[in-house]
PDB file of C-alpha atoms and ligand atoms in Angstrom:
ATOM      1  CA  MET A  20      12.984   2.835  11.808  1.00 98.00           C
ATOM      2  CA  ARG A  21      12.600   5.515   9.133  1.00 98.00           C
ATOM      3  CA  ILE A  22      11.106   8.921   9.875  1.00 98.00           C
ATOM      4  CA  PHE A  23       8.486  10.636   7.748  1.00 98.00           C
ATOM      5  CA  LEU A  24       7.195  14.142   8.394  1.00 98.00           C
ATOM      6  CA  ASP A  25       3.450  14.375   9.054  1.00 98.00           C
ATOM      7  CA  THR A  26       2.600  17.803   7.677  1.00 98.00           C
ATOM      8  CA  ALA A  27       1.569  19.789   4.606  1.00 98.00           C
ATOM      9  CA  ASN A  28       3.523  22.846   5.748  1.00 98.00           C
ATOM     10  CA  ILE A  29       6.166  23.546   3.108  1.00 98.00           C
ATOM     11  CA  ASN A  30       8.349  25.606   5.418  1.00 98.00           C
ATOM     12  CA  GLU A  31       8.466  22.802   7.985  1.00 98.00           C
ATOM     13  CA  ILE A  32       9.307  20.297   5.237  1.00 98.00           C
ATOM     14  CA  ARG A  33      12.125  22.534   3.940  1.00 98.00           C
ATOM     15  CA  GLN A  34      13.575  22.957   7.440  1.00 98.00           C
ATOM     16  CA  ALA A  35      13.355  19.250   8.254  1.00 98.00           C
ATOM     17  CA  ALA A  36      14.796  18.216   4.875  1.00 98.00           C
ATOM     18  CA  LYS A  37      18.032  20.063   5.726  1.00 98.00           C
ATOM     19  CA  LEU A  38      18.661  17.595   8.551  1.00 98.00           C
ATOM     20  CA  GLY A  39      19.015  14.756   6.041  1.00 98.00           C
ATOM     21  CA  ILE A  40      16.964  12.318   8.112  1.00 98.00           C
ATOM     22  CA  ILE A  41      13.499  12.558   6.565  1.00 98.00           C
ATOM     23  CA  SER A  42      12.612   9.704   4.191  1.00 98.00           C
ATOM     24  CA  GLY A  43       9.063  10.725   3.287  1.00 98.00           C
ATOM     25  CA  VAL A  44       6.017  12.882   4.061  1.00 98.00           C
ATOM     26  CA  THR A  45       2.434  12.041   4.966  1.00 98.00           C
ATOM     27  CA  THR A  46      -0.450  14.445   4.513  1.00 98.00           C
ATOM     28  CA  ASN A  47      -4.192  14.219   5.048  1.00 97.00           C
ATOM     29  CA  PRO A  48      -7.086  16.541   4.139  1.00 97.00           C
ATOM     30  CA  SER A  49      -7.023  18.195   7.596  1.00 97.00           C
ATOM     31  CA  LEU A  50      -3.290  18.936   7.362  1.00 97.00           C
ATOM     32  CA  VAL A  51      -3.688  20.430   3.854  1.00 97.00           C
ATOM     33  CA  ALA A  52      -6.714  22.508   4.980  1.00 96.00           C
ATOM     34  CA  LYS A  53      -4.687  23.800   7.954  1.00 97.00           C
ATOM     35  CA  GLU A  54      -2.301  25.391   5.446  1.00 97.00           C
ATOM     36  CA  ASN A  55      -5.238  27.056   3.624  1.00 96.00           C
ATOM     37  CA  ARG A  56      -4.241  25.257   0.426  1.00 92.00           C
ATOM     38  CA  CYS A  57      -7.039  23.917  -1.745  1.00 88.00           C
ATOM     39  CA  ASP A  58      -5.036  22.588  -4.696  1.00 94.00           C
ATOM     40  CA  LEU A  59      -3.743  19.243  -3.438  1.00 96.00           C
ATOM     41  CA  ARG A  60      -1.746  18.677  -6.617  1.00 96.00           C
ATOM     42  CA  ASP A  61       0.245  21.888  -6.106  1.00 96.00           C
ATOM     43  CA  VAL A  62       0.980  20.989  -2.494  1.00 97.00           C
ATOM     44  CA  ILE A  63       2.092  17.449  -3.343  1.00 98.00           C
ATOM     45  CA  ARG A  64       4.215  18.581  -6.284  1.00 97.00           C
ATOM     46  CA  GLU A  65       5.930  21.143  -4.061  1.00 97.00           C
ATOM     47  CA  ILE A  66       6.638  18.465  -1.453  1.00 98.00           C
ATOM     48  CA  THR A  67       8.039  16.048  -4.053  1.00 98.00           C
ATOM     49  CA  SER A  68      10.461  18.754  -5.169  1.00 97.00           C
ATOM     50  CA  ILE A  69      11.880  18.888  -1.622  1.00 98.00           C
ATOM     51  CA  ILE A  70      11.780  15.270  -0.395  1.00 98.00           C
ATOM     52  CA  ASN A  71      12.900  12.349  -2.531  1.00 97.00           C
ATOM     53  CA  GLY A  72      10.796   9.615  -0.945  1.00 98.00           C
ATOM     54  CA  PRO A  73       7.229   8.403  -0.511  1.00 98.00           C
ATOM     55  CA  ILE A  74       4.709  11.278  -0.220  1.00 98.00           C
ATOM     56  CA  SER A  75       1.197  10.266   0.872  1.00 98.00           C
ATOM     57  CA  ALA A  76      -1.835  12.126  -0.495  1.00 98.00           C
ATOM     58  CA  GLU A  77      -5.352  11.086   0.510  1.00 98.00           C
ATOM     59  CA  VAL A  78      -8.445  10.422  -1.609  1.00 98.00           C
ATOM     60  CA  LEU A  79     -11.773  12.019  -0.660  1.00 97.00           C
ATOM     61  CA  SER A  80     -14.174   9.719  -2.522  1.00 98.00           C
ATOM     62  CA  SER A  81     -16.084   7.137  -0.498  1.00 97.00           C
ATOM     63  CA  ASP A  82     -16.961   4.622  -3.229  1.00 98.00           C
ATOM     64  CA  PRO A  83     -14.433   2.216  -4.790  1.00 98.00           C
ATOM     65  CA  ARG A  84     -14.767   3.604  -8.309  1.00 98.00           C
ATOM     66  CA  GLY A  85     -14.274   7.194  -7.184  1.00 98.00           C
ATOM     67  CA  MET A  86     -11.325   6.176  -4.986  1.00 98.00           C
ATOM     68  CA  ILE A  87      -9.668   4.320  -7.865  1.00 98.00           C
ATOM     69  CA  GLU A  88     -10.167   7.226 -10.281  1.00 98.00           C
ATOM     70  CA  GLU A  89      -8.817   9.725  -7.741  1.00 98.00           C
ATOM     71  CA  ALA A  90      -5.900   7.389  -6.930  1.00 98.00           C
ATOM     72  CA  GLN A  91      -4.972   7.133 -10.608  1.00 98.00           C
ATOM     73  CA  GLN A  92      -4.916  10.912 -10.880  1.00 98.00           C
ATOM     74  CA  ILE A  93      -2.954  11.385  -7.660  1.00 98.00           C
ATOM     75  CA  SER A  94      -0.386   8.746  -8.594  1.00 97.00           C
ATOM     76  CA  SER A  95       0.194  10.445 -11.960  1.00 97.00           C
ATOM     77  CA  TRP A  96       1.552  13.576 -10.214  1.00 97.00           C
ATOM     78  CA  SER A  97       4.894  11.955  -9.359  1.00 96.00           C
ATOM     79  CA  PRO A  98       6.384   8.448  -9.136  1.00 96.00           C
ATOM     80  CA  ASN A  99       6.961   9.100  -5.409  1.00 97.00           C
ATOM     81  CA  VAL A 100       3.305   9.673  -4.591  1.00 98.00           C
ATOM     82  CA  VAL A 101       1.532   7.099  -2.431  1.00 98.00           C
ATOM     83  CA  VAL A 102      -2.268   7.118  -2.369  1.00 98.00           C
ATOM     84  CA  LYS A 103      -3.763   7.242   1.116  1.00 98.00           C
ATOM     85  CA  ILE A 104      -7.055   5.381   1.427  1.00 98.00           C
ATOM     86  CA  PRO A 105      -9.153   5.045   4.608  1.00 98.00           C
ATOM     87  CA  ILE A 106     -10.045   1.488   5.682  1.00 98.00           C
ATOM     88  CA  SER A 107     -13.603   0.493   4.766  1.00 98.00           C
ATOM     89  CA  ALA A 108     -15.103  -2.146   2.450  1.00 98.00           C
ATOM     90  CA  ALA A 109     -14.826   0.400  -0.364  1.00 98.00           C
ATOM     91  CA  GLY A 110     -11.280   1.263   0.661  1.00 98.00           C
ATOM     92  CA  LEU A 111     -10.188  -2.387   0.637  1.00 98.00           C
ATOM     93  CA  GLU A 112     -11.740  -2.900  -2.796  1.00 98.00           C
ATOM     94  CA  ALA A 113      -9.872   0.141  -4.091  1.00 98.00           C
ATOM     95  CA  ILE A 114      -6.569  -0.899  -2.469  1.00 98.00           C
ATOM     96  CA  SER A 115      -6.811  -4.414  -4.001  1.00 98.00           C
ATOM     97  CA  ALA A 116      -7.536  -2.981  -7.465  1.00 98.00           C
ATOM     98  CA  LEU A 117      -4.745  -0.392  -7.172  1.00 98.00           C
ATOM     99  CA  CYS A 118      -2.284  -3.047  -5.967  1.00 98.00           C
ATOM    100  CA  LEU A 119      -2.981  -5.060  -9.138  1.00 98.00           C
ATOM    101  CA  ARG A 120      -2.249  -1.917 -11.185  1.00 97.00           C
ATOM    102  CA  GLY A 121       1.045  -1.347  -9.345  1.00 97.00           C
ATOM    103  CA  ILE A 122      -0.158   1.828  -7.580  1.00 98.00           C
ATOM    104  CA  LYS A 123       1.272   2.251  -4.077  1.00 98.00           C
ATOM    105  CA  THR A 124      -1.212   2.742  -1.246  1.00 98.00           C
ATOM    106  CA  ASN A 125      -1.195   3.762   2.403  1.00 98.00           C
ATOM    107  CA  MET A 126      -4.208   2.386   4.264  1.00 98.00           C
ATOM    108  CA  THR A 127      -5.104   5.040   6.793  1.00 98.00           C
ATOM    109  CA  LEU A 128      -7.375   5.490   9.842  1.00 98.00           C
ATOM    110  CA  CYS A 129      -6.421   2.004  11.045  1.00 98.00           C
ATOM    111  CA  PHE A 130      -7.434   1.357  14.655  1.00 98.00           C
ATOM    112  CA  SER A 131      -7.447  -2.446  15.018  1.00 98.00           C
ATOM    113  CA  LEU A 132      -5.394  -5.519  14.203  1.00 98.00           C
ATOM    114  CA  ASN A 133      -8.269  -6.888  12.101  1.00 98.00           C
ATOM    115  CA  GLN A 134      -8.279  -3.756   9.945  1.00 98.00           C
ATOM    116  CA  ALA A 135      -4.490  -3.974   9.634  1.00 98.00           C
ATOM    117  CA  ILE A 136      -4.578  -7.633   8.519  1.00 98.00           C
ATOM    118  CA  LEU A 137      -7.213  -6.836   5.885  1.00 98.00           C
ATOM    119  CA  GLY A 138      -5.130  -3.926   4.585  1.00 98.00           C
ATOM    120  CA  ALA A 139      -2.076  -6.163   4.291  1.00 98.00           C
ATOM    121  CA  LEU A 140      -4.098  -8.870   2.505  1.00 98.00           C
ATOM    122  CA  ALA A 141      -5.477  -6.264   0.076  1.00 98.00           C
ATOM    123  CA  GLY A 142      -1.879  -5.378  -0.781  1.00 98.00           C
ATOM    124  CA  ALA A 143      -1.482  -1.978   0.901  1.00 98.00           C
ATOM    125  CA  THR A 144       2.132  -0.836   0.629  1.00 98.00           C
ATOM    126  CA  TYR A 145       1.807   0.887   4.012  1.00 98.00           C
ATOM    127  CA  VAL A 146      -0.690   0.530   6.854  1.00 98.00           C
ATOM    128  CA  SER A 147      -1.068   3.500   9.219  1.00 98.00           C
ATOM    129  CA  PRO A 148      -2.382   2.835  12.733  1.00 98.00           C
ATOM    130  CA  PHE A 149      -3.278   6.094  14.544  1.00 98.00           C
ATOM    131  CA  VAL A 150      -1.545   5.724  17.888  1.00 98.00           C
ATOM    132  CA  GLY A 151      -2.453   9.098  19.445  1.00 98.00           C
ATOM    133  CA  ARG A 152      -6.154   8.854  18.613  1.00 98.00           C
ATOM    134  CA  LEU A 153      -6.284   5.380  20.208  1.00 98.00           C
ATOM    135  CA  ASP A 154      -4.567   6.725  23.335  1.00 98.00           C
ATOM    136  CA  ASP A 155      -7.104   9.600  23.344  1.00 98.00           C
ATOM    137  CA  ILE A 156      -9.940   7.130  23.944  1.00 98.00           C
ATOM    138  CA  GLY A 157      -8.079   5.127  26.576  1.00 98.00           C
ATOM    139  CA  HIS A 158      -6.774   2.349  24.300  1.00 98.00           C
ATOM    140  CA  ASP A 159      -3.114   1.393  24.026  1.00 97.00           C
ATOM    141  CA  GLY A 160      -2.080   2.692  20.598  1.00 98.00           C
ATOM    142  CA  MET A 161       1.443   1.350  20.842  1.00 98.00           C
ATOM    143  CA  ALA A 162       0.204  -2.162  21.672  1.00 98.00           C
ATOM    144  CA  LEU A 163      -1.461  -2.180  18.247  1.00 98.00           C
ATOM    145  CA  ILE A 164       1.854  -1.274  16.579  1.00 98.00           C
ATOM    146  CA  ALA A 165       3.617  -4.137  18.390  1.00 98.00           C
ATOM    147  CA  GLU A 166       0.869  -6.625  17.435  1.00 98.00           C
ATOM    148  CA  MET A 167       0.899  -5.528  13.803  1.00 98.00           C
ATOM    149  CA  VAL A 168       4.663  -5.835  13.523  1.00 98.00           C
ATOM    150  CA  LYS A 169       4.535  -9.327  15.055  1.00 98.00           C
ATOM    151  CA  VAL A 170       1.654 -10.578  12.908  1.00 98.00           C
ATOM    152  CA  PHE A 171       2.970  -9.050   9.644  1.00 98.00           C
ATOM    153  CA  ARG A 172       6.333 -10.708  10.304  1.00 98.00           C
ATOM    154  CA  GLN A 173       4.696 -14.027  11.269  1.00 98.00           C
ATOM    155  CA  TYR A 174       2.858 -14.233   7.923  1.00 98.00           C
ATOM    156  CA  GLY A 175       5.474 -12.538   5.775  1.00 98.00           C
ATOM    157  CA  PHE A 176       3.133  -9.659   4.857  1.00 98.00           C
ATOM    158  CA  PRO A 177       5.223  -7.110   2.923  1.00 98.00           C
ATOM    159  CA  SER A 178       3.111  -4.100   4.052  1.00 98.00           C
ATOM    160  CA  GLN A 179       5.082  -1.619   6.132  1.00 98.00           C
ATOM    161  CA  VAL A 180       3.764  -0.282   9.434  1.00 98.00           C
ATOM    162  CA  ILE A 181       3.669   3.512   9.747  1.00 98.00           C
ATOM    163  CA  ALA A 182       3.152   4.643  13.343  1.00 98.00           C
ATOM    164  CA  ALA A 183       0.896   7.677  12.759  1.00 98.00           C
ATOM    165  CA  SER A 184      -0.916  10.217  14.938  1.00 98.00           C
ATOM    166  CA  ILE A 185       2.315  10.591  16.889  1.00 98.00           C
ATOM    167  CA  ARG A 186       1.917  13.225  19.588  1.00 98.00           C
ATOM    168  CA  HIS A 187       5.162  13.290  21.587  1.00 97.00           C
ATOM    169  CA  PRO A 188       8.770  12.008  21.600  1.00 97.00           C
ATOM    170  CA  LEU A 189       7.933   9.007  23.805  1.00 97.00           C
ATOM    171  CA  HIS A 190       5.633   7.758  21.025  1.00 98.00           C
ATOM    172  CA  CYS A 191       8.687   7.709  18.709  1.00 98.00           C
ATOM    173  CA  VAL A 192      10.784   5.755  21.202  1.00 98.00           C
ATOM    174  CA  ALA A 193       7.954   3.263  21.737  1.00 98.00           C
ATOM    175  CA  ALA A 194       7.338   2.913  17.977  1.00 98.00           C
ATOM    176  CA  ALA A 195      11.021   2.107  17.437  1.00 98.00           C
ATOM    177  CA  ARG A 196      11.000  -0.411  20.291  1.00 98.00           C
ATOM    178  CA  ALA A 197       7.844  -2.029  18.875  1.00 98.00           C
ATOM    179  CA  GLY A 198       9.539  -2.437  15.481  1.00 98.00           C
ATOM    180  CA  ALA A 199       7.477   0.025  13.402  1.00 98.00           C
ATOM    181  CA  HIS A 200       9.049   0.386   9.960  1.00 98.00           C
ATOM    182  CA  ILE A 201       8.300   4.110   9.958  1.00 98.00           C
ATOM    183  CA  ALA A 202       7.115   6.794  12.391  1.00 98.00           C
ATOM    184  CA  THR A 203       5.449   9.783  10.764  1.00 98.00           C
ATOM    185  CA  VAL A 204       5.953  12.723  13.070  1.00 98.00           C
ATOM    186  CA  PRO A 205       4.779  16.337  13.273  1.00 98.00           C
ATOM    187  CA  TYR A 206       7.596  18.901  12.930  1.00 98.00           C
ATOM    188  CA  ARG A 207       7.198  19.929  16.589  1.00 98.00           C
ATOM    189  CA  VAL A 208       7.823  16.337  17.737  1.00 98.00           C
ATOM    190  CA  LEU A 209      10.835  16.027  15.417  1.00 98.00           C
ATOM    191  CA  MET A 210      12.364  19.089  17.107  1.00 98.00           C
ATOM    192  CA  GLN A 211      11.593  17.615  20.532  1.00 98.00           C
ATOM    193  CA  MET A 212      13.410  14.404  19.509  1.00 98.00           C
ATOM    194  CA  ILE A 213      16.573  16.450  18.963  1.00 97.00           C
ATOM    195  CA  ASP A 214      16.517  18.258  22.305  1.00 96.00           C
ATOM    196  CA  HIS A 215      18.080  17.057  25.532  1.00 96.00           C
ATOM    197  CA  PRO A 216      18.800  19.384  28.482  1.00 96.00           C
ATOM    198  CA  LEU A 217      22.140  17.664  29.176  1.00 98.00           C
ATOM    199  CA  THR A 218      23.254  18.258  25.563  1.00 97.00           C
ATOM    200  CA  GLU A 219      22.418  21.975  25.835  1.00 95.00           C
ATOM    201  CA  ARG A 220      24.147  22.188  29.226  1.00 97.00           C
ATOM    202  CA  GLY A 221      27.186  20.302  27.878  1.00 98.00           C
ATOM    203  CA  ILE A 222      27.523  22.665  24.900  1.00 97.00           C
ATOM    204  CA  SER A 223      27.332  25.723  27.212  1.00 97.00           C
ATOM    205  CA  LEU A 224      29.920  24.219  29.574  1.00 97.00           C
ATOM    206  CA  PHE A 225      32.326  23.400  26.718  1.00 97.00           C
ATOM    207  CA  ALA A 226      31.967  26.933  25.342  1.00 97.00           C
ATOM    208  CA  ALA A 227      32.460  28.535  28.792  1.00 96.00           C
ATOM    209  CA  ASP A 228      35.548  26.425  29.567  1.00 95.00           C
ATOM    210  CA  TRP A 229      37.040  27.251  26.164  1.00 96.00           C
ATOM    211  CA  GLN A 230      36.376  30.982  26.606  1.00 94.00           C
ATOM    212  CA  ARG A 231      38.108  30.911  29.998  1.00 92.00           C
ATOM    213  CA  ILE A 232      41.249  29.259  28.627  1.00 91.00           C
ATOM    214  CA  ALA A 233      41.211  31.381  25.436  1.00 88.00           C
ATOM    215  CA  ARG A 234      41.075  34.569  27.508  1.00 85.00           C
ATOM    216  CA  GLY A 235      44.149  33.253  29.332  1.00 74.00           C
TER     217      GLY A 235
HETATM  218  O1  LIG B 324      -0.723  10.690  10.285  1.00 68.11           O
HETATM  219  C1  LIG B 324      -1.989  10.849  10.842  1.00 68.11           C
HETATM  220  C2  LIG B 324      -2.055  12.097  11.608  1.00 68.11           C
HETATM  221  O2  LIG B 324      -1.983  13.199  10.761  1.00 68.11           O
HETATM  222  C3  LIG B 324      -3.199  12.210  12.523  1.00 68.11           C
HETATM  223  O3  LIG B 324      -2.697  12.837  13.625  1.00 68.11           O
HETATM  224  O4  LIG B 324      -2.757  14.140  15.663  1.00 68.11           O
HETATM  225  O5  LIG B 324      -4.622  14.341  13.974  1.00 68.11           O
HETATM  226  O6  LIG B 324      -4.384  12.286  15.369  1.00 68.11           O
HETATM  227  P1  LIG B 324      -3.680  13.429  14.711  1.00 68.11           P
END
């Protein structure tokens, strides 16, 4: 499983990039707004200068023509940019048209296996089921990931599954077990994935034992 960072915060992206384990970044309009940035192109260009991998940027139009026009603009910013498009009839039309033009897409706001299958058939490069938001309403978000992985494999769909709306480290473990190609994680969750109390305790014990012997 590859790990993407789910943020538009440049500082977080810089910090995470140093670890050498981040393969891409996903953003959405809420994440960009949270950073008080209104020029999406600037934000995306800054991210592409830090991470050499797929960077998702979302369209805001709701009709196919507008989505396609926006997608063409967004994809011209860098070869690494992936255009995020919400699932809808208009979204599927746009994804199909963009697939024919060789523009990479990430079908977002996916909450069901039916939506996921349609995204894959339209030719979405990535399909992003929102695990946390499904859990929020009492549905099993991770079950959707497992079903998608199974069905995509069964039919040889090339679309990759991005486990999105990840809220805690157990979501990452479950996404890996379910076979998600990618988990896109907030910076806070990435840091939580690193931590383990026994590791911290072990480091302190090693240091204390060494100090004792070094002091003689
Ligand atoms: O990748 C999608 C993500 O940004 C949504 O997360 O926590 O707003 O459901 P959340």
